[in-house]
């Protein structure tokens, strides 16, 4: 069974999706899901949202649903200052899967325009990748590195796509550190519908393969039922084309996404 290994439900500050809605969307498509609720420790958004949840309450509410088609995980935003807390949090319940993601750079949420003010693309992306490389080395408890192209969703530049050649050293450091820590790269499907975005991701994942990466997780990052499983087959083909094997995680052990 193919797994969408990146799903947010109402335990995430920015999602209102019910577990049942996500699960019925998955059943219709014949796919499995991993819920990956947000923990961005010590962070409140400008709208006053707290990106954390009670792991015990999460377990209490969802563990009866856990099984062959649903696994329970977490998406942890990486920052040096919160690493220790996040690692302890990740041990409070037996999460199936831990995605670590770079949502903040210099303690600024890169979803907002402030981060980009006074910076050209070169500087904004350079800092993003340098901190991602450091953080994925330090967050060695991660199973996967989420959406390497996250910044492209929000960066205000005319060409927001990542050009591998422009950031080769920085991206290589990210990929190498992930591989050394046995952290699998995620193919986040959010931007795969855009042909240019898709094309710009090829050299990055090609390089991952060259440096020794073999496995990827596929995740839609859905916050609504309509987005569950979006572009999952496209992501599967993308992985296959680059000789990368789609996997998911169960009890933090890698399993083939199709078995
Ligand atoms: Zn994320
Ligand atoms: Zn997410």
Coordinates of N, CA and C and ligand atoms in Angstrom, one line a residue:
X1 N 0.8 -1.2 0.0 CA 0.0 0.0 0.0 C 0.9 1.3 0.0
X2 N 0.5 2.2 -0.8 CA 1.2 3.5 -0.9 C 0.8 4.3 0.3
X3 N 1.8 5.0 0.9 CA 1.5 5.8 2.1 C 1.7 7.3 1.9
X4 N 0.8 8.1 2.3 CA 1.0 9.5 2.4 C 1.5 9.8 3.8
X5 N 2.7 10.0 3.9 CA 3.4 10.1 5.3 C 3.5 11.5 5.8
X6 N 2.6 12.4 5.5 CA 2.7 13.7 6.0 C 1.3 14.3 6.0
X7 N 0.6 14.2 7.2 CA -0.8 14.6 7.3 C -1.0 15.4 8.6
X8 N -1.7 16.5 8.5 CA -2.0 17.3 9.7 C -3.5 17.2 10.0
X9 N -3.9 16.9 11.2 CA -5.3 16.9 11.6 C -5.4 18.0 12.7
X10 N -6.6 18.0 13.4 CA -6.9 19.0 14.3 C -5.9 19.1 15.5
X11 N -5.0 18.2 15.7 CA -4.0 18.4 16.7 C -2.9 19.4 16.3
X12 N -2.9 19.7 15.0 CA -2.0 20.8 14.5 C -2.7 22.1 14.5
X13 N -1.9 23.2 15.0 CA -2.5 24.5 15.2 C -3.1 25.0 13.9
X14 N -2.7 24.6 12.8 CA -3.2 25.2 11.5 C -4.1 24.3 10.7
X15 N -4.6 23.3 11.4 CA -5.5 22.3 10.7 C -6.8 22.1 11.6
X16 N -7.9 21.9 10.9 CA -9.1 21.6 11.6 C -9.6 20.2 11.2
X17 N -8.8 19.5 10.4 CA -9.3 18.2 9.8 C -9.5 17.2 10.9
X18 N -10.6 16.5 10.8 CA -10.9 15.4 11.7 C -10.2 14.1 11.2
X19 N -9.8 13.3 12.1 CA -9.1 12.0 11.7 C -10.0 11.3 10.8
X20 N -11.3 11.2 11.1 CA -12.3 10.4 10.2 C -12.3 11.0 8.8
X21 N -12.2 12.3 8.6 CA -12.2 12.9 7.3 C -11.0 12.5 6.5
X22 N -9.9 12.5 7.2 CA -8.6 12.1 6.5 C -8.7 10.7 6.2
X23 N -9.2 9.9 7.1 CA -9.2 8.4 6.8 C -10.2 8.0 5.7
X24 N -11.3 8.7 5.6 CA -12.2 8.4 4.5 C -11.7 8.8 3.2
X25 N -10.9 9.9 3.2 CA -10.3 10.4 1.9 C -9.2 9.3 1.5
X26 N -8.5 8.8 2.5 CA -7.5 7.8 2.2 C -8.1 6.5 1.7
X27 N -9.2 6.1 2.4 CA -9.9 4.8 2.0 C -10.3 4.9 0.5
X28 N -10.9 6.0 0.2 CA -11.4 6.2 -1.2 C -10.2 6.0 -2.2
X29 N -9.0 6.4 -1.8 CA -7.9 6.4 -2.7 C -7.1 5.1 -2.6
X30 N -7.4 4.3 -1.6 CA -6.7 3.1 -1.3 C -5.2 3.3 -0.8
X31 N -5.1 4.3 -0.1 CA -3.7 4.6 0.5 C -3.7 4.6 2.0
X32 N -2.5 4.4 2.6 CA -2.4 4.6 4.0 C -1.9 5.9 4.4
X33 N -2.0 6.3 5.7 CA -1.6 7.6 6.1 C -0.7 7.6 7.3
X34 N 0.1 8.6 7.5 CA 0.8 8.8 8.7 C 0.4 10.2 9.1
X35 N -0.2 10.4 10.3 CA -0.5 11.7 10.9 C 0.8 12.2 11.4
X36 N 1.1 13.5 11.1 CA 2.4 14.1 11.6 C 2.0 15.5 12.1
X37 N 1.6 15.6 13.3 CA 1.1 16.8 13.9 C 2.3 17.8 14.2
X38 N 2.0 19.1 14.2 CA 3.1 20.1 14.3 C 3.6 20.2 15.8
X39 N 4.9 20.1 15.9 CA 5.5 20.7 17.1 C 6.6 21.7 16.7
X40 N 6.3 22.9 16.9 CA 7.4 24.0 16.7 C 7.5 24.6 18.1
X41 N 8.4 24.0 18.9 CA 8.4 24.3 20.4 C 8.7 25.7 20.6
X42 N 8.1 26.3 21.7 CA 8.4 27.6 22.1 C 8.1 28.6 21.0
X43 N 7.0 28.4 20.3 CA 6.7 29.3 19.2 C 5.2 29.6 19.1
X44 N 4.8 30.9 19.0 CA 3.5 31.3 18.8 C 3.4 32.1 17.6
X45 N 2.5 31.8 16.6 CA 2.5 32.6 15.4 C 1.9 34.0 15.6
X46 N 2.0 34.8 14.6 CA 1.5 36.2 14.7 C 0.0 36.2 14.9
X47 N -0.7 35.1 14.5 CA -2.1 35.0 14.7 C -2.4 34.4 16.1
X48 N -1.4 34.1 16.9 CA -1.6 33.6 18.2 C -1.7 32.1 18.3
X49 N -1.4 31.4 17.3 CA -1.5 30.0 17.3 C -0.3 29.3 17.9
X50 N -0.5 28.4 18.8 CA 0.6 27.7 19.4 C 0.8 26.3 18.7
X51 N 2.0 26.2 18.2 CA 2.3 25.0 17.3 C 2.8 23.8 18.2
X52 N 1.9 23.4 19.1 CA 2.3 22.3 19.9 C 1.0 21.5 20.3
X53 N 1.2 20.3 20.8 CA 0.0 19.6 21.2 C 0.4 18.6 22.4
X54 N -0.6 18.1 23.0 CA -0.3 17.2 24.1 C -0.2 15.7 23.6
X55 N 1.0 15.2 23.6 CA 1.2 13.8 23.0 C 0.3 12.8 23.7
X56 N 0.1 12.9 25.0 CA -0.8 11.9 25.7 C -2.2 12.0 25.1
X57 N -2.7 13.2 25.0 CA -4.1 13.4 24.4 C -4.2 12.8 23.0
X58 N -3.2 13.1 22.2 CA -3.1 12.6 20.8 C -3.2 11.1 20.8
X59 N -2.4 10.5 21.7 CA -2.4 9.0 21.8 C -3.7 8.5 22.3
X60 N -4.3 9.1 23.2 CA -5.5 8.7 23.8 C -6.6 8.7 22.7
X61 N -6.6 9.8 21.9 CA -7.7 10.0 20.9 C -7.5 9.1 19.7
X62 N -6.3 8.9 19.3 CA -6.0 8.2 18.0 C -5.5 6.8 18.0
X63 N -5.0 6.3 19.2 CA -4.3 5.1 19.2 C -5.2 3.9 18.8
X64 N -6.5 4.1 19.0 CA -7.4 3.0 18.6 C -7.6 2.9 17.1
X65 N -7.2 4.0 16.4 CA -7.3 4.0 14.9 C -6.0 3.5 14.3
X66 N -5.0 3.4 15.1 CA -3.6 3.0 14.6 C -3.6 1.6 14.1
X67 N -3.0 1.3 13.0 CA -2.9 0.0 12.5 C -2.3 0.0 11.1
X68 N -2.6 -1.0 10.3 CA -2.0 -1.2 9.0 C -2.1 0.0 8.0
X69 N -3.2 0.8 8.2 CA -3.4 1.9 7.3 C -3.2 3.3 7.9
X70 N -3.0 3.3 9.2 CA -2.7 4.6 9.9 C -1.6 4.5 10.9
X71 N -0.7 5.3 10.8 CA 0.4 5.4 11.8 C 0.4 6.8 12.3
X72 N 1.0 6.9 13.5 CA 0.9 8.2 14.3 C 2.3 8.8 14.4
X73 N 2.5 9.9 13.9 CA 3.8 10.6 14.0 C 3.8 12.0 14.4
X74 N 4.8 12.7 14.1 CA 5.0 14.1 14.5 C 5.9 14.8 13.5
X75 N 5.6 16.1 13.3 CA 6.5 16.9 12.5 C 7.1 18.0 13.4
X76 N 8.4 17.9 13.6 CA 9.1 18.8 14.5 C 9.9 19.9 13.8
X77 N 9.6 21.1 14.1 CA 10.3 22.2 13.5 C 11.7 22.3 14.2
X78 N 12.7 22.4 13.4 CA 14.1 22.4 14.0 C 14.6 23.8 14.3
X79 N 15.1 23.9 15.5 CA 15.8 25.1 16.0 C 16.8 24.6 17.0
X80 N 18.0 25.2 17.0 CA 19.0 24.9 17.9 C 18.5 25.0 19.4
X81 N 17.8 26.1 19.6 CA 17.3 26.4 21.0 C 16.3 25.4 21.5
X82 N 15.6 24.7 20.6 CA 14.5 23.8 21.1 C 14.8 22.3 20.9
X83 N 16.0 22.0 20.4 CA 16.4 20.7 20.1 C 16.2 19.7 21.2
X84 N 16.7 20.1 22.4 CA 16.6 19.2 23.5 C 15.1 18.9 23.9
X85 N 14.4 20.0 24.0 CA 12.9 19.8 24.3 C 12.2 18.9 23.3
X86 N 12.5 19.2 22.0 CA 11.9 18.4 21.0 C 12.2 16.9 21.1
X87 N 13.5 16.7 21.4 CA 13.9 15.3 21.5 C 13.1 14.6 22.6
X88 N 13.0 15.3 23.8 CA 12.3 14.7 24.9 C 10.8 14.5 24.5
X89 N 10.2 15.5 23.9 CA 8.8 15.4 23.4 C 8.6 14.2 22.6
X90 N 9.6 13.9 21.7 CA 9.5 12.8 20.7 C 9.5 11.4 21.4
X91 N 9.9 11.5 22.7 CA 9.9 10.2 23.4 C 8.8 10.0 24.4
X92 N 7.9 11.0 24.4 CA 6.8 10.9 25.4 C 5.7 9.8 25.0
X93 N 5.6 9.5 23.7 CA 4.7 8.5 23.3 C 5.5 7.8 22.2
X94 N 5.1 6.5 21.9 CA 5.9 5.8 20.8 C 5.5 6.2 19.4
X95 N 5.9 7.4 19.0 CA 5.6 7.9 17.7 C 6.1 6.9 16.6
X96 N 5.4 6.6 15.6 CA 5.8 5.8 14.5 C 6.8 6.5 13.6
X97 N 6.8 7.8 13.6 CA 7.5 8.5 12.5 C 7.8 9.9 13.0
X98 N 9.0 10.4 12.8 CA 9.4 11.7 13.2 C 10.0 12.4 11.9
X99 N 9.2 13.4 11.4 CA 9.7 14.3 10.4 C 10.4 15.5 11.1
X100 N 11.5 15.9 10.7 CA 12.1 17.2 11.2 C 12.1 18.1 10.0
X101 N 11.7 19.4 10.2 CA 11.6 20.3 9.2 C 12.1 21.7 9.6
X102 N 12.6 22.4 8.6 CA 13.1 23.8 8.8 C 12.0 24.8 8.5
X103 N 11.3 25.2 9.5 CA 10.2 26.2 9.3 C 10.7 27.6 9.7
X104 N 11.8 27.7 10.4 CA 12.3 29.0 10.9 C 13.8 29.1 10.6
X105 N 14.1 30.3 10.3 CA 15.5 30.7 10.1 C 15.8 31.9 10.9
X106 N 16.9 31.9 11.6 CA 17.3 33.0 12.5 C 16.1 33.3 13.5
X107 N 15.4 32.3 13.9 CA 14.3 32.4 14.8 C 13.1 33.2 14.2
X108 N 13.1 33.3 12.8 CA 11.9 33.9 12.2 C 11.2 32.9 11.4
X109 N 9.9 32.9 11.5 CA 9.0 31.9 10.7 C 9.1 32.4 9.2
X110 N 9.6 31.5 8.4 CA 9.8 32.0 7.0 C 8.5 32.0 6.2
X111 N 7.4 31.7 6.8 CA 6.1 31.8 6.2 C 5.7 33.3 6.1
X112 N 6.3 34.1 6.9 CA 6.0 35.6 6.9 C 7.0 36.3 6.1
X113 N 6.7 37.5 5.6 CA 7.6 38.3 4.8 C 8.8 38.9 5.5
X114 N 8.7 39.0 6.8 CA 9.8 39.7 7.6 C 11.2 39.0 7.2
X115 N 11.2 37.7 7.2 CA 12.5 37.0 7.0 C 13.2 37.5 5.7
X116 N 12.4 37.8 4.7 CA 13.0 38.1 3.3 C 13.3 39.6 3.2
X117 N 12.8 40.4 4.1 CA 13.1 41.8 4.0 C 14.6 42.1 4.1
X118 N 15.0 42.9 3.0 CA 16.4 43.3 3.0 C 17.4 42.2 2.5
X119 N 16.8 41.0 2.1 CA 17.7 39.9 1.7 C 17.3 39.6 0.2
X120 N 18.4 39.4 -0.5 CA 18.1 38.8 -1.9 C 18.0 37.3 -1.8
X121 N 17.6 36.7 -2.9 CA 17.3 35.2 -2.8 C 18.6 34.5 -2.4
X122 N 19.7 34.9 -2.9 CA 21.0 34.2 -2.5 C 21.2 34.1 -1.0
X123 N 21.0 35.3 -0.3 CA 21.2 35.3 1.1 C 20.1 34.5 1.9
X124 N 18.9 34.8 1.5 CA 17.8 34.1 2.2 C 17.9 32.6 2.1
X125 N 18.2 32.1 0.9 CA 18.3 30.6 0.7 C 19.5 30.1 1.3
X126 N 20.6 30.8 1.2 CA 21.9 30.4 1.8 C 21.7 30.1 3.3
X127 N 21.1 31.1 4.0 CA 20.9 30.9 5.5 C 20.0 29.8 5.8
X128 N 19.0 29.6 5.0 CA 18.0 28.5 5.1 C 18.7 27.2 5.0
X129 N 19.5 27.0 4.0 CA 20.2 25.7 3.9 C 21.3 25.5 4.9
X130 N 22.0 26.5 5.3 CA 23.1 26.3 6.2 C 22.5 25.9 7.6
X131 N 21.4 26.5 8.0 CA 20.8 26.2 9.3 C 20.1 24.8 9.2
X132 N 19.6 24.5 8.0 CA 19.0 23.1 7.8 C 20.0 22.1 8.0
X133 N 21.2 22.3 7.4 CA 22.3 21.3 7.4 C 22.8 21.1 8.9
X134 N 22.9 22.2 9.6 CA 23.4 22.1 11.0 C 22.3 21.4 11.9
X135 N 21.0 21.8 11.6 CA 20.0 21.2 12.4 C 19.7 19.7 12.1
X136 N 19.9 19.3 10.9 CA 19.6 17.9 10.6 C 20.7 17.1 11.1
X137 N 21.9 17.7 11.3 CA 23.0 16.9 12.0 C 22.7 16.8 13.5
X138 N 22.2 17.9 14.1 CA 21.9 17.9 15.5 C 20.7 17.1 15.9
X139 N 19.7 17.1 15.0 CA 18.4 16.4 15.3 C 18.5 15.0 14.8
X140 N 19.4 14.2 15.4 CA 19.7 12.9 14.9 C 18.6 11.9 15.2
X141 N 17.6 12.3 16.0 CA 16.5 11.4 16.2 C 15.4 11.5 15.1
X142 N 15.6 12.3 14.1 CA 14.7 12.4 13.0 C 14.7 11.1 12.2
X143 N 13.5 10.8 11.6 CA 13.5 9.7 10.6 C 13.5 10.3 9.2
X144 N 12.9 11.4 9.0 CA 12.9 12.0 7.7 C 13.1 13.6 7.8
X145 N 13.7 14.1 6.7 CA 13.8 15.6 6.6 C 12.7 16.1 5.7
X146 N 11.8 16.9 6.3 CA 10.6 17.4 5.5 C 10.9 18.4 4.5
X147 N 10.1 18.4 3.5 CA 10.1 19.5 2.4 C 11.3 20.4 2.3
X148 N 12.3 19.9 1.6 CA 13.5 20.7 1.4 C 13.2 22.0 0.7
X149 N 12.1 22.0 -0.1 CA 11.7 23.1 -0.9 C 10.6 24.0 -0.2
X150 N 10.5 23.9 1.1 CA 9.5 24.6 1.9 C 9.6 26.1 1.6
X151 N 10.8 26.7 1.6 CA 11.0 28.1 1.4 C 10.4 28.6 0.1
X152 N 10.3 27.8 -0.9 CA 9.8 28.2 -2.2 C 8.3 28.5 -2.1
X153 N 7.6 28.0 -1.2 CA 6.2 28.2 -1.1 C 5.9 29.7 -0.7
X154 N 6.9 30.3 0.0 CA 6.6 31.7 0.6 C 7.5 32.7 0.1
X155 N 8.7 32.4 -0.4 CA 9.7 33.4 -0.8 C 9.1 34.3 -1.9
X156 N 9.4 35.6 -1.8 CA 8.7 36.6 -2.7 C 9.5 36.9 -4.0
X157 N 10.5 36.0 -4.3 CA 11.3 36.3 -5.5 C 10.6 35.8 -6.8
X158 N 11.0 36.5 -7.9 CA 10.3 36.2 -9.2 C 10.5 34.7 -9.5
X159 N 11.7 34.2 -9.3 CA 12.0 32.7 -9.4 C 12.3 32.2 -8.1
X160 N 11.3 31.6 -7.4 CA 11.5 31.1 -6.1 C 12.0 29.7 -6.1
X161 N 12.0 29.0 -7.2 CA 12.5 27.6 -7.2 C 14.0 27.5 -6.8
X162 N 14.3 26.4 -6.2 CA 15.7 26.2 -5.8 C 16.5 25.7 -7.1
X163 N 17.5 26.5 -7.4 CA 18.4 26.1 -8.5 C 19.6 25.3 -7.8
X164 N 19.7 24.0 -8.0 CA 20.7 23.2 -7.3 C 22.1 23.8 -7.5
X165 N 22.4 24.2 -8.8 CA 23.7 24.7 -9.1 C 24.1 26.0 -8.3
X166 N 23.1 26.8 -7.9 CA 23.4 28.0 -7.2 C 23.7 27.7 -5.7
X167 N 23.2 26.6 -5.2 CA 23.4 26.3 -3.8 C 23.9 24.9 -3.6
X168 N 24.8 24.5 -4.5 CA 25.3 23.1 -4.5 C 26.0 22.7 -3.2
X169 N 26.8 23.6 -2.7 CA 27.6 23.3 -1.5 C 26.7 23.2 -0.3
X170 N 25.7 24.1 -0.2 CA 24.8 24.1 0.9 C 23.9 22.9 0.9
X171 N 23.4 22.6 -0.3 CA 22.5 21.5 -0.4 C 23.2 20.1 -0.2
X172 N 24.4 20.0 -0.7 CA 25.2 18.8 -0.5 C 25.4 18.6 1.0
X173 N 25.7 19.7 1.8 CA 25.8 19.5 3.2 C 24.6 19.0 3.9
X174 N 23.4 19.5 3.4 CA 22.1 19.0 4.0 C 22.0 17.5 3.7
X175 N 22.2 17.2 2.4 CA 22.0 15.8 2.0 C 23.0 14.8 2.7
X176 N 24.3 15.3 2.8 CA 25.3 14.4 3.4 C 25.0 14.2 4.9
X177 N 24.6 15.3 5.6 CA 24.3 15.2 7.0 C 23.0 14.3 7.2
X178 N 22.1 14.4 6.4 CA 20.9 13.5 6.5 C 21.3 12.1 6.3
X179 N 22.1 11.8 5.2 CA 22.5 10.4 4.9 C 23.3 9.8 6.1
X180 N 24.2 10.7 6.6 CA 25.1 10.2 7.8 C 24.2 9.8 9.0
X181 N 23.1 10.5 9.2 CA 22.3 10.3 10.4 C 21.2 9.3 10.1
X182 N 21.2 8.6 8.9 CA 20.2 7.7 8.5 C 18.8 8.4 8.4
X183 N 18.8 9.6 8.0 CA 17.6 10.4 7.9 C 17.2 10.4 6.4
X184 N 16.0 10.0 6.1 CA 15.5 9.8 4.8 C 14.9 11.2 4.3
X185 N 15.2 11.5 3.0 CA 14.6 12.7 2.5 C 13.1 12.5 2.1
X186 N 12.3 13.5 2.4 CA 10.9 13.5 2.0 C 10.7 14.1 0.6
X187 N 9.9 13.5 -0.2 CA 9.4 14.2 -1.4 C 8.0 14.8 -1.0
X188 N 8.0 16.1 -0.8 CA 6.7 16.7 -0.4 C 6.0 17.0 -1.7
X189 N 4.7 16.6 -1.7 CA 4.0 16.7 -3.0 C 3.3 18.1 -3.2
X190 N 3.4 18.9 -2.3 CA 2.7 20.2 -2.3 C 2.9 21.0 -3.6
X191 N 4.2 21.0 -4.1 CA 4.5 21.8 -5.3 C 4.7 21.0 -6.6
X192 N 4.4 19.7 -6.5 CA 4.7 18.8 -7.7 C 3.7 19.1 -8.8
X193 N 2.6 19.7 -8.6 CA 1.7 20.0 -9.7 C 2.2 21.1 -10.6
X194 N 3.2 21.8 -10.1 CA 3.9 22.9 -10.9 C 5.1 22.3 -11.6
X195 N 5.0 22.3 -13.0 CA 6.0 21.6 -13.8 C 7.4 22.1 -13.5
X196 N 7.5 23.4 -13.4 CA 8.8 24.0 -13.2 C 9.4 23.7 -11.8
X197 N 8.5 23.7 -10.8 CA 8.9 23.3 -9.5 C 9.4 21.9 -9.5
X198 N 8.7 21.0 -10.1 CA 9.0 19.6 -10.2 C 10.4 19.4 -10.9
X199 N 10.6 20.2 -12.0 CA 11.9 20.1 -12.7 C 13.0 20.5 -11.9
X200 N 12.8 21.5 -11.0 CA 13.9 22.1 -10.2 C 14.3 21.1 -9.1
X201 N 13.4 20.2 -8.7 CA 13.6 19.3 -7.7 C 14.5 18.1 -8.1
X202 N 14.4 17.8 -9.4 CA 15.1 16.6 -10.0 C 16.6 16.6 -9.6
X203 N 17.4 17.7 -9.9 CA 18.8 17.6 -9.6 C 19.1 17.4 -8.1
X204 N 18.2 17.9 -7.2 CA 18.4 17.8 -5.8 C 18.3 16.3 -5.4
X205 N 17.3 15.6 -5.8 CA 17.1 14.2 -5.5 C 18.1 13.3 -6.2
X206 N 18.5 13.7 -7.4 CA 19.5 13.0 -8.2 C 20.8 13.0 -7.3
X207 N 21.1 14.2 -6.8 CA 22.3 14.3 -6.0 C 22.2 13.5 -4.7
X208 N 21.1 13.5 -4.1 CA 20.8 12.6 -2.9 C 21.2 11.2 -3.3
X209 N 20.7 10.7 -4.4 CA 21.0 9.3 -4.9 C 22.5 9.2 -5.1
X210 N 23.2 10.1 -5.7 CA 24.6 10.1 -6.0 C 25.4 10.0 -4.7
X211 N 25.0 10.7 -3.7 CA 25.7 10.8 -2.4 C 25.4 9.6 -1.5
X212 N 24.5 8.7 -2.0 CA 24.3 7.5 -1.2 C 22.8 7.3 -0.7
X213 N 22.0 8.3 -0.9 CA 20.6 8.2 -0.5 C 19.9 7.2 -1.3
X214 N 19.0 6.4 -0.7 CA 18.3 5.3 -1.4 C 16.8 5.4 -1.2
X215 N 16.4 6.0 -0.1 CA 15.0 6.0 0.3 C 14.4 7.3 0.4
X216 N 13.1 7.4 0.2 CA 12.3 8.7 0.3 C 11.0 8.4 1.0
X217 N 10.5 9.3 1.7 CA 9.0 9.2 2.1 C 8.3 10.2 1.2
X218 N 7.0 9.9 1.0 CA 6.2 10.7 0.2 C 5.1 11.4 1.1
X219 N 4.9 12.7 1.0 CA 4.0 13.3 1.9 C 3.3 14.5 1.2
X220 N 2.0 14.6 1.4 CA 1.2 15.7 0.8 C 1.2 16.9 1.7
X221 N 1.5 16.7 3.0 CA 1.4 17.9 3.9 C 0.0 18.4 3.9
X222 N -1.0 17.5 3.8 CA -2.4 17.9 3.8 C -2.8 18.5 5.1
X223 N -3.6 19.6 5.1 CA -4.2 20.1 6.2 C -5.8 20.1 6.1
X224 N -6.2 19.6 4.9 CA -7.7 19.5 4.6 C -7.9 18.2 3.9
X225 N -9.2 17.7 4.0 CA -9.4 16.4 3.3 C -9.2 16.3 1.8
X226 N -9.4 17.5 1.1 CA -9.2 17.5 -0.3 C -7.7 17.3 -0.7
X227 N -6.8 17.7 0.2 CA -5.4 17.6 -0.1 C -4.8 16.2 0.3
X228 N -5.5 15.4 0.9 CA -5.0 14.1 1.3 C -4.6 13.3 0.0
X229 N -3.4 12.8 -0.1 CA -3.0 12.0 -1.2 C -2.7 12.8 -2.5
X230 N -2.7 14.1 -2.4 CA -2.5 14.9 -3.6 C -1.2 14.6 -4.3
X231 N -1.2 14.4 -5.5 CA 0.1 14.1 -6.3 C 0.9 13.0 -5.8
X232 N 0.3 12.1 -5.1 CA 1.1 11.0 -4.5 C 1.7 10.1 -5.6
X233 N 0.9 9.8 -6.6 CA 1.4 8.9 -7.7 C 2.5 9.6 -8.5
X234 N 2.3 10.9 -8.6 CA 3.4 11.7 -9.3 C 4.7 11.6 -8.5
X235 N 4.6 11.7 -7.2 CA 5.7 11.6 -6.4 C 6.3 10.2 -6.4
X236 N 5.5 9.2 -6.5 CA 6.0 7.8 -6.6 C 6.8 7.7 -7.9
X237 N 6.2 8.2 -9.0 CA 6.9 8.1 -10.3 C 8.2 8.9 -10.3
X238 N 8.2 10.0 -9.7 CA 9.4 10.8 -9.5 C 10.5 10.1 -8.8
X239 N 10.1 9.4 -7.7 CA 11.1 8.6 -7.0 C 11.6 7.4 -7.8
X240 N 10.7 6.7 -8.4 CA 11.1 5.6 -9.2 C 12.1 6.0 -10.3
X241 N 11.7 7.1 -11.0 CA 12.6 7.6 -12.1 C 14.0 7.9 -11.7
X242 N 14.2 8.2 -10.4 CA 15.5 8.5 -9.8 C 16.1 7.3 -9.1
X243 N 15.4 6.2 -9.2 CA 15.9 5.0 -8.5 C 15.9 5.1 -7.0
X244 N 14.9 5.9 -6.5 CA 14.8 6.0 -5.0 C 13.6 5.2 -4.6
X245 N 13.7 4.5 -3.5 CA 12.6 3.6 -3.0 C 11.7 4.4 -2.0
X246 N 10.4 4.5 -2.4 CA 9.4 5.1 -1.4 C 9.2 4.2 -0.2
X247 N 9.4 4.8 1.0 CA 9.2 4.0 2.2 C 8.3 4.8 3.1
X248 N 7.8 4.1 4.2 CA 7.2 4.8 5.3 C 7.8 4.3 6.6
X249 N 7.2 4.7 7.7 CA 7.8 4.3 9.0 C 6.7 3.7 9.9
X250 N 7.1 2.6 10.6 CA 6.2 2.0 11.6 C 7.1 1.8 12.8
X251 N 6.7 2.3 13.9 CA 7.5 2.3 15.2 C 8.9 2.7 14.9
X252 N 9.0 3.7 14.1 CA 10.3 4.4 13.7 C 11.2 3.4 13.0
X253 N 10.7 2.4 12.4 CA 11.5 1.5 11.5 C 11.0 1.7 10.1
X254 N 11.9 1.7 9.2 CA 11.6 1.9 7.8 C 10.9 0.7 7.2
X255 N 9.8 0.9 6.5 CA 9.1 -0.2 5.8 C 8.8 0.3 4.4
X256 N 8.9 -0.6 3.5 CA 8.5 -0.3 2.1 C 7.1 0.2 2.0
X257 N 6.9 1.3 1.4 CA 5.6 2.0 1.3 C 4.6 1.1 0.6
X258 N 5.0 0.2 -0.2 CA 4.0 -0.6 -1.0 C 3.6 -1.9 -0.4
X259 N 4.4 -2.4 0.7 CA 4.1 -3.7 1.3 C 3.1 -3.6 2.4
Ligands
LIG1 ZN1 6.3 21.6 7.5
LIG2 ZN1 3.6 19.6 7.6

